[in-house]
PDB file of C-alpha atoms in Angstrom:
ATOM      1  CA  MET F  95     -58.953  12.127 -17.987  1.00  0.00           C
ATOM      2  CA  SER F  96     -57.259   9.174 -16.275  1.00  0.00           C
ATOM      3  CA  THR F  97     -53.999   9.781 -14.451  1.00  0.00           C
ATOM      4  CA  CYS F  98     -50.833   7.741 -14.830  1.00  0.00           C
ATOM      5  CA  ALA F  99     -51.429   6.269 -11.356  1.00  0.00           C
ATOM      6  CA  ALA F 100     -54.964   5.228 -12.305  1.00  0.00           C
ATOM      7  CA  PHE F 101     -53.717   3.486 -15.461  1.00  0.00           C
ATOM      8  CA  SER F 102     -51.046   1.653 -13.472  1.00  0.00           C
ATOM      9  CA  ARG F 103     -53.520   0.486 -10.847  1.00  0.00           C
ATOM     10  CA  GLU F 104     -56.017  -0.679 -13.474  1.00  0.00           C
ATOM     11  CA  LEU F 105     -53.295  -2.719 -15.162  1.00  0.00           C
ATOM     12  CA  ALA F 106     -52.079  -4.105 -11.815  1.00  0.00           C
ATOM     13  CA  GLU F 107     -48.555  -3.102 -12.779  1.00  0.00           C
ATOM     14  CA  PRO F 108     -46.084  -4.681 -10.330  1.00  0.00           C
ATOM     15  CA  PRO F 109     -43.949  -2.089  -8.501  1.00  0.00           C
ATOM     16  CA  ALA F 110     -41.087  -4.447  -7.621  1.00  0.00           C
ATOM     17  CA  ALA F 111     -37.595  -3.295  -8.663  1.00  0.00           C
ATOM     18  CA  THR F 112     -38.619   0.269  -9.535  1.00  0.00           C
ATOM     19  CA  ALA F 113     -36.970   2.167  -6.658  1.00  0.00           C
ATOM     20  CA  SER F 114     -34.664   5.052  -7.589  1.00  0.00           C
ATOM     21  CA  PRO F 115     -31.087   3.832  -7.001  1.00  0.00           C
ATOM     22  CA  ALA F 116     -29.150   5.673  -4.287  1.00  0.00           C
ATOM     23  CA  ARG F 117     -26.550   4.191  -1.995  1.00  0.00           C
ATOM     24  CA  THR F 118     -26.660   7.430  -0.012  1.00  0.00           C
ATOM     25  CA  TRP F 119     -29.491   9.949   0.336  1.00  0.00           C
ATOM     26  CA  LEU F 120     -28.930  13.624   1.066  1.00  0.00           C
ATOM     27  CA  LEU F 121     -32.248  15.213   2.041  1.00  0.00           C
ATOM     28  CA  VAL F 122     -32.248  19.001   2.410  1.00  0.00           C
ATOM     29  CA  GLU F 123     -35.086  20.956   3.990  1.00  0.00           C
ATOM     30  CA  GLN F 124     -36.376  23.603   1.597  1.00  0.00           C
ATOM     31  CA  PRO F 125     -39.814  25.090   2.324  1.00  0.00           C
ATOM     32  CA  GLY F 126     -41.812  26.819  -0.356  1.00  0.00           C
ATOM     33  CA  PRO F 127     -42.850  25.867  -3.886  1.00  0.00           C
ATOM     34  CA  TRP F 128     -40.893  23.309  -5.868  1.00  0.00           C
ATOM     35  CA  GLY F 129     -40.393  23.365  -9.618  1.00  0.00           C
ATOM     36  CA  ALA F 130     -40.396  20.300 -11.852  1.00  0.00           C
ATOM     37  CA  LYS F 131     -36.633  20.128 -11.350  1.00  0.00           C
ATOM     38  CA  ALA F 132     -36.779  21.156  -7.727  1.00  0.00           C
ATOM     39  CA  LEU F 133     -33.070  21.433  -6.990  1.00  0.00           C
ATOM     40  CA  THR F 134     -32.604  24.142  -9.597  1.00  0.00           C
ATOM     41  CA  ALA F 135     -36.094  25.638  -9.979  1.00  0.00           C
ATOM     42  CA  GLY F 136     -37.111  26.198  -6.354  1.00  0.00           C
ATOM     43  CA  HIS F 137     -36.065  28.533  -3.583  1.00  0.00           C
ATOM     44  CA  LEU F 138     -32.849  26.670  -2.890  1.00  0.00           C
ATOM     45  CA  GLY F 139     -31.250  28.687  -5.666  1.00  0.00           C
ATOM     46  CA  ARG F 140     -30.325  27.729  -9.208  1.00  0.00           C
ATOM     47  CA  ARG F 141     -26.572  28.042  -8.705  1.00  0.00           C
ATOM     48  CA  LEU F 142     -26.470  26.012  -5.499  1.00  0.00           C
ATOM     49  CA  GLY F 143     -28.807  23.411  -6.969  1.00  0.00           C
ATOM     50  CA  HIS F 144     -26.719  22.935 -10.102  1.00  0.00           C
ATOM     51  CA  THR F 145     -23.526  22.713  -8.050  1.00  0.00           C
ATOM     52  CA  LEU F 146     -25.017  20.027  -5.793  1.00  0.00           C
ATOM     53  CA  GLU F 147     -26.276  18.095  -8.816  1.00  0.00           C
ATOM     54  CA  ASP F 148     -22.840  18.193 -10.412  1.00  0.00           C
ATOM     55  CA  ALA F 149     -21.121  17.202  -7.161  1.00  0.00           C
ATOM     56  CA  ALA F 150     -23.436  14.215  -6.672  1.00  0.00           C
ATOM     57  CA  SER F 151     -23.198  12.944 -10.248  1.00  0.00           C
ATOM     58  CA  GLY F 152     -21.628   9.494 -10.398  1.00  0.00           C
ATOM     59  CA  THR F 153     -21.127   9.247  -6.613  1.00  0.00           C
ATOM     60  CA  GLY F 154     -24.129   7.095  -5.670  1.00  0.00           C
ATOM     61  CA  VAL F 155     -25.595  10.052  -3.738  1.00  0.00           C
ATOM     62  CA  ARG F 156     -29.100  11.250  -4.533  1.00  0.00           C
ATOM     63  CA  VAL F 157     -29.955  14.781  -3.416  1.00  0.00           C
ATOM     64  CA  ALA F 158     -33.601  15.670  -2.784  1.00  0.00           C
ATOM     65  CA  LEU F 159     -35.481  18.485  -1.096  1.00  0.00           C
ATOM     66  CA  ILE F 160     -37.867  17.915   1.811  1.00  0.00           C
ATOM     67  CA  ARG F 161     -40.424  20.005   3.690  1.00  0.00           C
ATOM     68  CA  ARG F 162     -42.877  19.421   6.493  1.00  0.00           C
ATOM     69  CA  PRO F 163     -46.415  18.366   5.485  1.00  0.00           C
ATOM     70  CA  GLY F 164     -49.317  20.723   5.886  1.00  0.00           C
ATOM     71  CA  PRO F 165     -50.576  24.120   4.738  1.00  0.00           C
ATOM     72  CA  HIS F 166     -47.586  26.049   6.108  1.00  0.00           C
ATOM     73  CA  ALA F 167     -44.918  24.282   4.074  1.00  0.00           C
ATOM     74  CA  ASP F 168     -43.669  27.629   2.708  1.00  0.00           C
ATOM     75  CA  ARG F 169     -42.998  29.291   6.064  1.00  0.00           C
ATOM     76  CA  HIS F 170     -39.515  30.679   6.577  1.00  0.00           C
ATOM     77  CA  ARG F 171     -37.094  28.773   8.779  1.00  0.00           C
ATOM     78  CA  PRO F 172     -33.816  30.293   9.942  1.00  0.00           C
ATOM     79  CA  ARG F 173     -32.154  26.873   9.902  1.00  0.00           C
ATOM     80  CA  ARG F 174     -32.543  23.921   7.554  1.00  0.00           C
ATOM     81  CA  ARG F 175     -32.717  20.306   8.630  1.00  0.00           C
ATOM     82  CA  VAL F 176     -30.480  18.012   6.583  1.00  0.00           C
ATOM     83  CA  TYR F 177     -30.362  14.215   6.672  1.00  0.00           C
ATOM     84  CA  ALA F 178     -27.642  12.047   5.183  1.00  0.00           C
ATOM     85  CA  CYS F 179     -28.213   8.291   5.019  1.00  0.00           C
ATOM     86  CA  HIS F 180     -26.020   5.509   3.684  1.00  0.00           C
ATOM     87  CA  THR F 181     -28.172   2.461   2.953  1.00  0.00           C
ATOM     88  CA  ALA F 182     -25.710  -0.430   2.460  1.00  0.00           C
ATOM     89  CA  PRO F 183     -26.668  -3.456   4.613  1.00  0.00           C
ATOM     90  CA  GLY F 184     -24.467  -3.808   7.667  1.00  0.00           C
ATOM     91  CA  ALA F 185     -22.650  -0.554   6.957  1.00  0.00           C
ATOM     92  CA  GLY F 186     -25.453   2.000   6.912  1.00  0.00           C
ATOM     93  CA  TRP F 187     -25.831   5.183   8.911  1.00  0.00           C
ATOM     94  CA  LEU F 188     -28.297   8.023   9.266  1.00  0.00           C
ATOM     95  CA  ARG F 189     -27.074  11.409  10.443  1.00  0.00           C
ATOM     96  CA  THR F 190     -28.673  14.818  10.719  1.00  0.00           C
ATOM     97  CA  ALA F 191     -27.666  18.455  11.061  1.00  0.00           C
ATOM     98  CA  ASP F 192     -29.295  21.882  11.189  1.00  0.00           C
ATOM     99  CA  LEU F 193     -27.645  24.368   8.844  1.00  0.00           C
ATOM    100  CA  ALA F 194     -28.053  28.139   8.847  1.00  0.00           C
ATOM    101  CA  ASP F 195     -26.768  28.318   5.279  1.00  0.00           C
ATOM    102  CA  PRO F 196     -27.465  25.495   2.782  1.00  0.00           C
ATOM    103  CA  GLY F 197     -24.301  26.608   0.997  1.00  0.00           C
ATOM    104  CA  GLU F 198     -22.447  24.681   3.713  1.00  0.00           C
ATOM    105  CA  LEU F 199     -23.441  21.544   1.810  1.00  0.00           C
ATOM    106  CA  LEU F 200     -20.817  22.401  -0.795  1.00  0.00           C
ATOM    107  CA  ASP F 201     -18.154  21.534   1.780  1.00  0.00           C
ATOM    108  CA  LEU F 202     -19.279  17.884   1.821  1.00  0.00           C
ATOM    109  CA  ASP F 203     -17.289  15.248  -0.045  1.00  0.00           C
ATOM    110  CA  LEU F 204     -20.171  13.490  -1.784  1.00  0.00           C
ATOM    111  CA  ALA F 205     -17.888  10.885  -3.333  1.00  0.00           C
ATOM    112  CA  ARG F 206     -16.974   9.746   0.176  1.00  0.00           C
ATOM    113  CA  PHE F 207     -20.642   9.910   1.217  1.00  0.00           C
ATOM    114  CA  GLY F 208     -21.519   7.604  -1.650  1.00  0.00           C
ATOM    115  CA  ALA F 209     -18.733   5.209  -0.660  1.00  0.00           C
ATOM    116  CA  GLY F 210     -20.074   5.012   2.896  1.00  0.00           C
ATOM    117  CA  ALA F 211     -17.949   7.535   4.839  1.00  0.00           C
ATOM    118  CA  HIS F 212     -19.899  10.226   6.691  1.00  0.00           C
ATOM    119  CA  ASP F 213     -16.752  12.107   7.797  1.00  0.00           C
ATOM    120  CA  GLY F 214     -18.409  13.163  11.035  1.00  0.00           C
ATOM    121  CA  PHE F 215     -21.241  15.063   9.377  1.00  0.00           C
ATOM    122  CA  GLY F 216     -23.833  16.225  11.888  1.00  0.00           C
ATOM    123  CA  ALA F 217     -24.857  13.791  14.608  1.00  0.00           C
ATOM    124  CA  PRO F 218     -26.338  10.275  14.572  1.00  0.00           C
ATOM    125  CA  TYR F 219     -30.101  10.222  14.160  1.00  0.00           C
ATOM    126  CA  ASP F 220     -31.781   7.754  16.499  1.00  0.00           C
ATOM    127  CA  GLY F 221     -35.408   8.839  16.340  1.00  0.00           C
ATOM    128  CA  GLU F 222     -38.450   7.309  14.687  1.00  0.00           C
ATOM    129  CA  PRO F 223     -38.110   5.926  11.138  1.00  0.00           C
ATOM    130  CA  LEU F 224     -37.875   8.761   8.636  1.00  0.00           C
ATOM    131  CA  ALA F 225     -40.570   8.604   5.956  1.00  0.00           C
ATOM    132  CA  ALA F 226     -40.446  10.765   2.834  1.00  0.00           C
ATOM    133  CA  VAL F 227     -43.617  10.872   0.710  1.00  0.00           C
ATOM    134  CA  CYS F 228     -43.270  12.174  -2.856  1.00  0.00           C
ATOM    135  CA  THR F 229     -45.546  15.227  -3.257  1.00  0.00           C
ATOM    136  CA  ASN F 230     -44.081  17.333  -6.085  1.00  0.00           C
ATOM    137  CA  GLY F 231     -47.058  18.222  -8.245  1.00  0.00           C
ATOM    138  CA  LYS F 232     -44.862  20.208 -10.616  1.00  0.00           C
ATOM    139  CA  ARG F 233     -43.162  16.939 -11.513  1.00  0.00           C
ATOM    140  CA  ASP F 234     -46.377  14.939 -11.772  1.00  0.00           C
ATOM    141  CA  ARG F 235     -49.866  15.795 -10.546  1.00  0.00           C
ATOM    142  CA  CYS F 236     -50.386  12.300  -9.062  1.00  0.00           C
ATOM    143  CA  CYS F 237     -47.660  13.000  -6.516  1.00  0.00           C
ATOM    144  CA  ALA F 238     -49.507  16.076  -5.248  1.00  0.00           C
ATOM    145  CA  LEU F 239     -53.072  14.741  -5.512  1.00  0.00           C
ATOM    146  CA  LEU F 240     -52.248  11.465  -3.778  1.00  0.00           C
ATOM    147  CA  GLY F 241     -49.020  12.132  -1.908  1.00  0.00           C
ATOM    148  CA  ARG F 242     -49.789  15.338  -0.029  1.00  0.00           C
ATOM    149  CA  PRO F 243     -52.931  14.024   1.717  1.00  0.00           C
ATOM    150  CA  LEU F 244     -51.052  10.884   2.760  1.00  0.00           C
ATOM    151  CA  ALA F 245     -48.105  12.851   4.177  1.00  0.00           C
ATOM    152  CA  ALA F 246     -50.477  15.137   6.086  1.00  0.00           C
ATOM    153  CA  GLU F 247     -52.434  12.206   7.512  1.00  0.00           C
ATOM    154  CA  LEU F 248     -49.291  10.388   8.644  1.00  0.00           C
ATOM    155  CA  ALA F 249     -47.916  13.540  10.264  1.00  0.00           C
ATOM    156  CA  ALA F 250     -51.213  14.291  12.040  1.00  0.00           C
ATOM    157  CA  ALA F 251     -51.304  10.740  13.405  1.00  0.00           C
ATOM    158  CA  GLY F 252     -47.765  11.050  14.785  1.00  0.00           C
ATOM    159  CA  LEU F 253     -46.618   7.944  12.946  1.00  0.00           C
ATOM    160  CA  GLY F 254     -42.963   8.891  12.607  1.00  0.00           C
ATOM    161  CA  GLU F 255     -40.635  11.543  11.269  1.00  0.00           C
ATOM    162  CA  ILE F 256     -42.725  12.479   8.229  1.00  0.00           C
ATOM    163  CA  TRP F 257     -41.587  14.715   5.365  1.00  0.00           C
ATOM    164  CA  GLU F 258     -42.681  15.599   1.874  1.00  0.00           C
ATOM    165  CA  VAL F 259     -39.967  14.973  -0.716  1.00  0.00           C
ATOM    166  CA  THR F 260     -39.424  16.303  -4.213  1.00  0.00           C
ATOM    167  CA  HIS F 261     -38.883  13.213  -6.330  1.00  0.00           C
ATOM    168  CA  LEU F 262     -38.686   9.451  -5.809  1.00  0.00           C
ATOM    169  CA  GLY F 263     -39.383   8.402  -9.406  1.00  0.00           C
ATOM    170  CA  GLY F 264     -42.239   6.169 -10.505  1.00  0.00           C
ATOM    171  CA  HIS F 265     -45.062   8.739 -10.481  1.00  0.00           C
ATOM    172  CA  ARG F 266     -47.486   6.079 -11.671  1.00  0.00           C
ATOM    173  CA  PHE F 267     -47.031   4.236  -8.379  1.00  0.00           C
ATOM    174  CA  SER F 268     -48.216   7.223  -6.312  1.00  0.00           C
ATOM    175  CA  PRO F 269     -48.390   7.653  -3.412  1.00  0.00           C
ATOM    176  CA  THR F 270     -44.762   6.545  -3.127  1.00  0.00           C
ATOM    177  CA  MET F 271     -42.812   6.545   0.123  1.00  0.00           C
ATOM    178  CA  LEU F 272     -39.133   6.156   0.987  1.00  0.00           C
ATOM    179  CA  VAL F 273     -38.251   5.046   4.513  1.00  0.00           C
ATOM    180  CA  LEU F 274     -34.843   5.502   6.103  1.00  0.00           C
ATOM    181  CA  PRO F 275     -32.507   4.219   7.495  1.00  0.00           C
ATOM    182  CA  TYR F 276     -32.739   1.169   5.222  1.00  0.00           C
ATOM    183  CA  GLY F 277     -33.646   2.886   1.962  1.00  0.00           C
ATOM    184  CA  TYR F 278     -36.637   0.767   0.958  1.00  0.00           C
ATOM    185  CA  ALA F 279     -39.380   2.443  -1.074  1.00  0.00           C
ATOM    186  CA  TRP F 280     -43.043   1.494  -1.307  1.00  0.00           C
ATOM    187  CA  ALA F 281     -45.770   2.058  -3.891  1.00  0.00           C
ATOM    188  CA  ARG F 282     -49.486   2.892  -3.708  1.00  0.00           C
ATOM    189  CA  GLN F 283     -49.511   3.646  -0.020  1.00  0.00           C
ATOM    190  CA  ASP F 284     -52.463   4.601   2.134  1.00  0.00           C
ATOM    191  CA  ALA F 285     -52.560   5.458   5.828  1.00  0.00           C
ATOM    192  CA  ALA F 286     -53.038   1.836   6.912  1.00  0.00           C
ATOM    193  CA  SER F 287     -50.295   0.332   4.766  1.00  0.00           C
ATOM    194  CA  ALA F 288     -47.878   3.164   5.554  1.00  0.00           C
ATOM    195  CA  LYS F 289     -48.519   2.709   9.289  1.00  0.00           C
ATOM    196  CA  SER F 290     -47.731  -1.001   8.913  1.00  0.00           C
ATOM    197  CA  VAL F 291     -44.507  -0.171   7.055  1.00  0.00           C
ATOM    198  CA  LEU F 292     -43.361   2.311   9.712  1.00  0.00           C
ATOM    199  CA  GLU F 293     -44.164  -0.020  12.607  1.00  0.00           C
ATOM    200  CA  THR F 294     -42.300  -2.839  10.887  1.00  0.00           C
ATOM    201  CA  VAL F 295     -39.251  -0.709  10.079  1.00  0.00           C
ATOM    202  CA  ARG F 296     -39.152   0.380  13.725  1.00  0.00           C
ATOM    203  CA  ASP F 297     -38.502  -3.300  14.537  1.00  0.00           C
ATOM    204  CA  GLY F 298     -35.718  -3.591  11.966  1.00  0.00           C
ATOM    205  CA  ARG F 299     -37.887  -5.329   9.392  1.00  0.00           C
ATOM    206  CA  MET F 300     -39.467  -4.512   6.044  1.00  0.00           C
ATOM    207  CA  VAL F 301     -42.820  -5.165   4.353  1.00  0.00           C
ATOM    208  CA  ILE F 302     -42.643  -7.082   1.082  1.00  0.00           C
ATOM    209  CA  ASP F 303     -46.149  -6.091  -0.055  1.00  0.00           C
ATOM    210  CA  ARG F 304     -45.974  -3.191  -2.535  1.00  0.00           C
ATOM    211  CA  CYS F 305     -42.239  -2.772  -1.944  1.00  0.00           C
ATOM    212  CA  ARG F 306     -40.442  -1.124  -4.862  1.00  0.00           C
ATOM    213  CA  GLY F 307     -37.018  -2.260  -3.675  1.00  0.00           C
ATOM    214  CA  ARG F 308     -34.009  -1.094  -1.701  1.00  0.00           C
ATOM    215  CA  SER F 309     -32.392   1.962  -3.232  1.00  0.00           C
ATOM    216  CA  THR F 310     -28.935   0.602  -2.406  1.00  0.00           C
ATOM    217  CA  TRP F 311     -28.946  -1.379  -5.630  1.00  0.00           C
ATOM    218  CA  GLU F 312     -29.707  -0.833  -9.269  1.00  0.00           C
ATOM    219  CA  ARG F 313     -32.979  -2.284 -10.480  1.00  0.00           C
ATOM    220  CA  PRO F 314     -31.705  -5.817 -11.362  1.00  0.00           C
ATOM    221  CA  GLY F 315     -30.265  -6.151  -7.854  1.00  0.00           C
ATOM    222  CA  GLN F 316     -33.539  -4.931  -6.348  1.00  0.00           C
ATOM    223  CA  ALA F 317     -35.413  -7.598  -8.319  1.00  0.00           C
ATOM    224  CA  ALA F 318     -33.046 -10.316  -7.125  1.00  0.00           C
ATOM    225  CA  GLU F 319     -33.289  -9.331  -3.454  1.00  0.00           C
ATOM    226  CA  LEU F 320     -37.082  -9.107  -3.508  1.00  0.00           C
ATOM    227  CA  ALA F 321     -37.298 -12.497  -5.231  1.00  0.00           C
ATOM    228  CA  VAL F 322     -35.296 -14.084  -2.410  1.00  0.00           C
ATOM    229  CA  ARG F 323     -37.559 -12.415   0.146  1.00  0.00           C
ATOM    230  CA  GLU F 324     -40.648 -13.741  -1.642  1.00  0.00           C
ATOM    231  CA  LEU F 325     -39.115 -17.234  -1.724  1.00  0.00           C
ATOM    232  CA  THR F 326     -37.972 -17.361   1.901  1.00  0.00           C
ATOM    233  CA  GLY F 327     -40.338 -14.961   3.672  1.00  0.00           C
ATOM    234  CA  GLU F 328     -37.326 -13.208   5.189  1.00  0.00           C
ATOM    235  CA  ASP F 329     -38.345  -9.747   6.365  1.00  0.00           C
ATOM    236  CA  ARG F 330     -35.370  -8.628   8.463  1.00  0.00           C
ATOM    237  CA  ALA F 331     -34.131  -5.531   6.715  1.00  0.00           C
ATOM    238  CA  GLU F 332     -30.425  -6.259   7.142  1.00  0.00           C
ATOM    239  CA  ALA F 333     -30.568 -10.010   6.487  1.00  0.00           C
ATOM    240  CA  LEU F 334     -29.853  -9.860   2.730  1.00  0.00           C
ATOM    241  CA  ASP F 335     -27.116  -8.276   0.661  1.00  0.00           C
ATOM    242  CA  VAL F 336     -26.649  -8.166  -3.113  1.00  0.00           C
ATOM    243  CA  ARG F 337     -22.980  -9.076  -3.419  1.00  0.00           C
ATOM    244  CA  ARG F 338     -22.678  -9.141  -7.202  1.00  0.00           C
ATOM    245  CA  CYS F 339     -24.738  -8.018 -10.183  1.00  0.00           C
ATOM    246  CA  GLU F 340     -23.196  -8.509 -13.620  1.00  0.00           C
ATOM    247  CA  GLU F 341     -24.543  -8.040 -17.126  1.00  0.00           C
ATOM    248  CA  THR F 342     -25.029 -11.151 -19.222  1.00  0.00           C
ATOM    249  CA  ALA F 343     -26.147 -11.861 -22.773  1.00  0.00           C
ATOM    250  CA  TYR F 344     -29.813 -11.859 -21.731  1.00  0.00           C
ATOM    251  CA  GLY F 345     -29.780  -9.418 -18.809  1.00  0.00           C
ATOM    252  CA  TRP F 346     -28.060  -9.715 -15.431  1.00  0.00           C
ATOM    253  CA  SER F 347     -26.836 -12.334 -12.990  1.00  0.00           C
ATOM    254  CA  ALA F 348     -27.073 -11.293  -9.339  1.00  0.00           C
ATOM    255  CA  SER F 349     -25.791 -12.990  -6.197  1.00  0.00           C
ATOM    256  CA  VAL F 350     -27.823 -12.489  -3.017  1.00  0.00           C
ATOM    257  CA  ALA F 351     -26.273 -13.432   0.330  1.00  0.00           C
ATOM    258  CA  HIS F 352     -28.011 -14.090   3.645  1.00  0.00           C
ATOM    259  CA  VAL F 353     -26.343 -13.291   6.960  1.00  0.00           C
ATOM    260  CA  ASP F 354     -26.510 -17.024   7.827  1.00  0.00           C
ATOM    261  CA  GLY F 355     -24.292 -17.928   4.859  1.00  0.00           C
ATOM    262  CA  ARG F 356     -26.897 -19.001   2.331  1.00  0.00           C
ATOM    263  CA  THR F 357     -26.608 -17.526  -1.156  1.00  0.00           C
ATOM    264  CA  TRP F 358     -28.787 -17.455  -4.236  1.00  0.00           C
ATOM    265  CA  THR F 359     -28.094 -16.636  -7.854  1.00  0.00           C
ATOM    266  CA  ALA F 360     -30.867 -14.797  -9.680  1.00  0.00           C
ATOM    267  CA  GLU F 361     -30.994 -14.486 -13.440  1.00  0.00           C
ATOM    268  CA  VAL F 362     -32.792 -11.232 -14.268  1.00  0.00           C
ATOM    269  CA  GLU F 363     -34.043 -10.000 -17.617  1.00  0.00           C
ATOM    270  CA  ARG F 364     -35.625  -6.802 -18.849  1.00  0.00           C
ATOM    271  CA  ARG F 365     -39.149  -7.064 -20.233  1.00  0.00           C
ATOM    272  CA  ALA F 366     -41.441  -4.433 -21.710  1.00  0.00           C
ATOM    273  CA  ALA F 367     -44.704  -4.011 -19.849  1.00  0.00           C
ATOM    274  CA  GLY F 368     -47.851  -4.147 -21.924  1.00  0.00           C
ATOM    275  CA  PRO F 369     -50.230  -2.776 -22.922  1.00  0.00           C
ATOM    276  CA  ALA F 370     -48.859   0.727 -23.429  1.00  0.00           C
ATOM    277  CA  ARG F 371     -49.580   3.230 -20.673  1.00  0.00           C
ATOM    278  CA  PRO F 372     -48.284   6.711 -19.722  1.00  0.00           C
ATOM    279  CA  GLU F 373     -45.329   6.555 -17.329  1.00  0.00           C
ATOM    280  CA  SER F 374     -46.263  10.017 -16.082  1.00  0.00           C
ATOM    281  CA  CYS F 375     -49.254  12.302 -16.542  1.00  0.00           C
ATOM    282  CA  GLY F 376     -49.245  13.986 -19.942  1.00  0.00           C
ATOM    283  CA  ALA F 377     -46.601  11.657 -21.381  1.00  0.00           C
ATOM    284  CA  ALA F 378     -47.218   9.604 -24.489  1.00  0.00           C
ATOM    285  CA  PRO F 379     -48.167   5.966 -23.793  1.00  0.00           C
ATOM    286  CA  GLY F 380     -45.168   3.655 -23.591  1.00  0.00           C
ATOM    287  CA  ASN F 381     -44.057   0.253 -22.371  1.00  0.00           C
ATOM    288  CA  PRO F 382     -41.979   0.716 -19.213  1.00  0.00           C
ATOM    289  CA  ALA F 383     -39.212  -1.749 -18.495  1.00  0.00           C
ATOM    290  CA  LEU F 384     -39.880  -4.474 -15.942  1.00  0.00           C
ATOM    291  CA  MET F 385     -37.156  -6.451 -14.182  1.00  0.00           C
ATOM    292  CA  ALA F 386     -38.208 -10.108 -14.270  1.00  0.00           C
ATOM    293  CA  VAL F 387     -36.410 -12.874 -12.386  1.00  0.00           C
ATOM    294  CA  ARG F 388     -36.361 -15.788 -14.809  1.00  0.00           C
ATOM    295  CA  SER F 389     -34.619 -18.183 -12.408  1.00  0.00           C
ATOM    296  CA  LEU F 390     -33.512 -18.271  -8.778  1.00  0.00           C
ATOM    297  CA  ARG F 391     -31.049 -20.899  -7.587  1.00  0.00           C
ATOM    298  CA  ALA F 392     -29.836 -21.612  -4.058  1.00  0.00           C
ATOM    299  CA  CYS F 393     -26.077 -22.162  -3.989  1.00  0.00           C
ATOM    300  CA  GLY F 394     -24.867 -21.853  -0.394  1.00  0.00           C
ATOM    301  CA  THR F 395     -24.949 -23.646   2.943  1.00  0.00           C
ATOM    302  CA  PRO F 396     -26.110 -21.970   6.144  1.00  0.00           C
ATOM    303  CA  VAL F 397     -23.473 -21.193   8.744  1.00  0.00           C
ATOM    304  CA  PRO F 398     -24.162 -23.212  11.968  1.00  0.00           C
ATOM    305  CA  PRO F 399     -25.321 -20.964  14.836  1.00  0.00           C
ATOM    306  CA  ARG F 400     -22.708 -20.117  17.449  1.00  0.00           C
TER     307      ARG F 400
END
């Protein structure tokens, strides 16, 4: 039986503009088995998981569980590593803390996290790029079959701060990988492509190939930003910002600004991918939505260098 990832590869389905939106990520270390809805079905605890879900709802914060790759992912740890990362260009931050009790997370003001205020949480993280590979087989078997070997290989090679993560969306693009501090996600990774991504992010840049988008924005904004990168070849992670994304009669109109003053307007529409394919293993075949940029217009003048 073919998997959802195999169908997607065979159809050469483009991964652009499929990243899970999150202006701020809250990644919580939780060893042990994960359920399909890991926050509430795993060892974190149903009550704490539901409370965190409710607190994050509508704030722009996405909460996910992480664990170290390898065969000992269920070993007990007296303290939990937590990362919080705001991904907005020019205003982002990545901070980390070790907590003895994950219940301390309930003291966080997630609305302020989502708006870009860290309120002194933890300490600044200044290590290697943080890579989170989706491996939750309870959510979709492709994530475990393809994601876990990749995470283990990256960790064994010492290619960065590598974690397994519960859910990044887009199972059919497995193995999927989120990299912080910028919040870009990538599809269909292997050891070579992931190494290239991590080395590039270390230099403050991003890789356009197989990029799903920057989680900072909703999918139309992701499509607009990636279209500008394809047009210009710009790969500096912080060079572009989606300043506006408004619904129109046919879809969305998004404004993308460059740090040098140039701007572009992208007209984005939703299209149904064909032919039908399962969006996850075991699901009925469907036609997932694609974000297509129907036009891209330059409308700004570069600022002269100082």
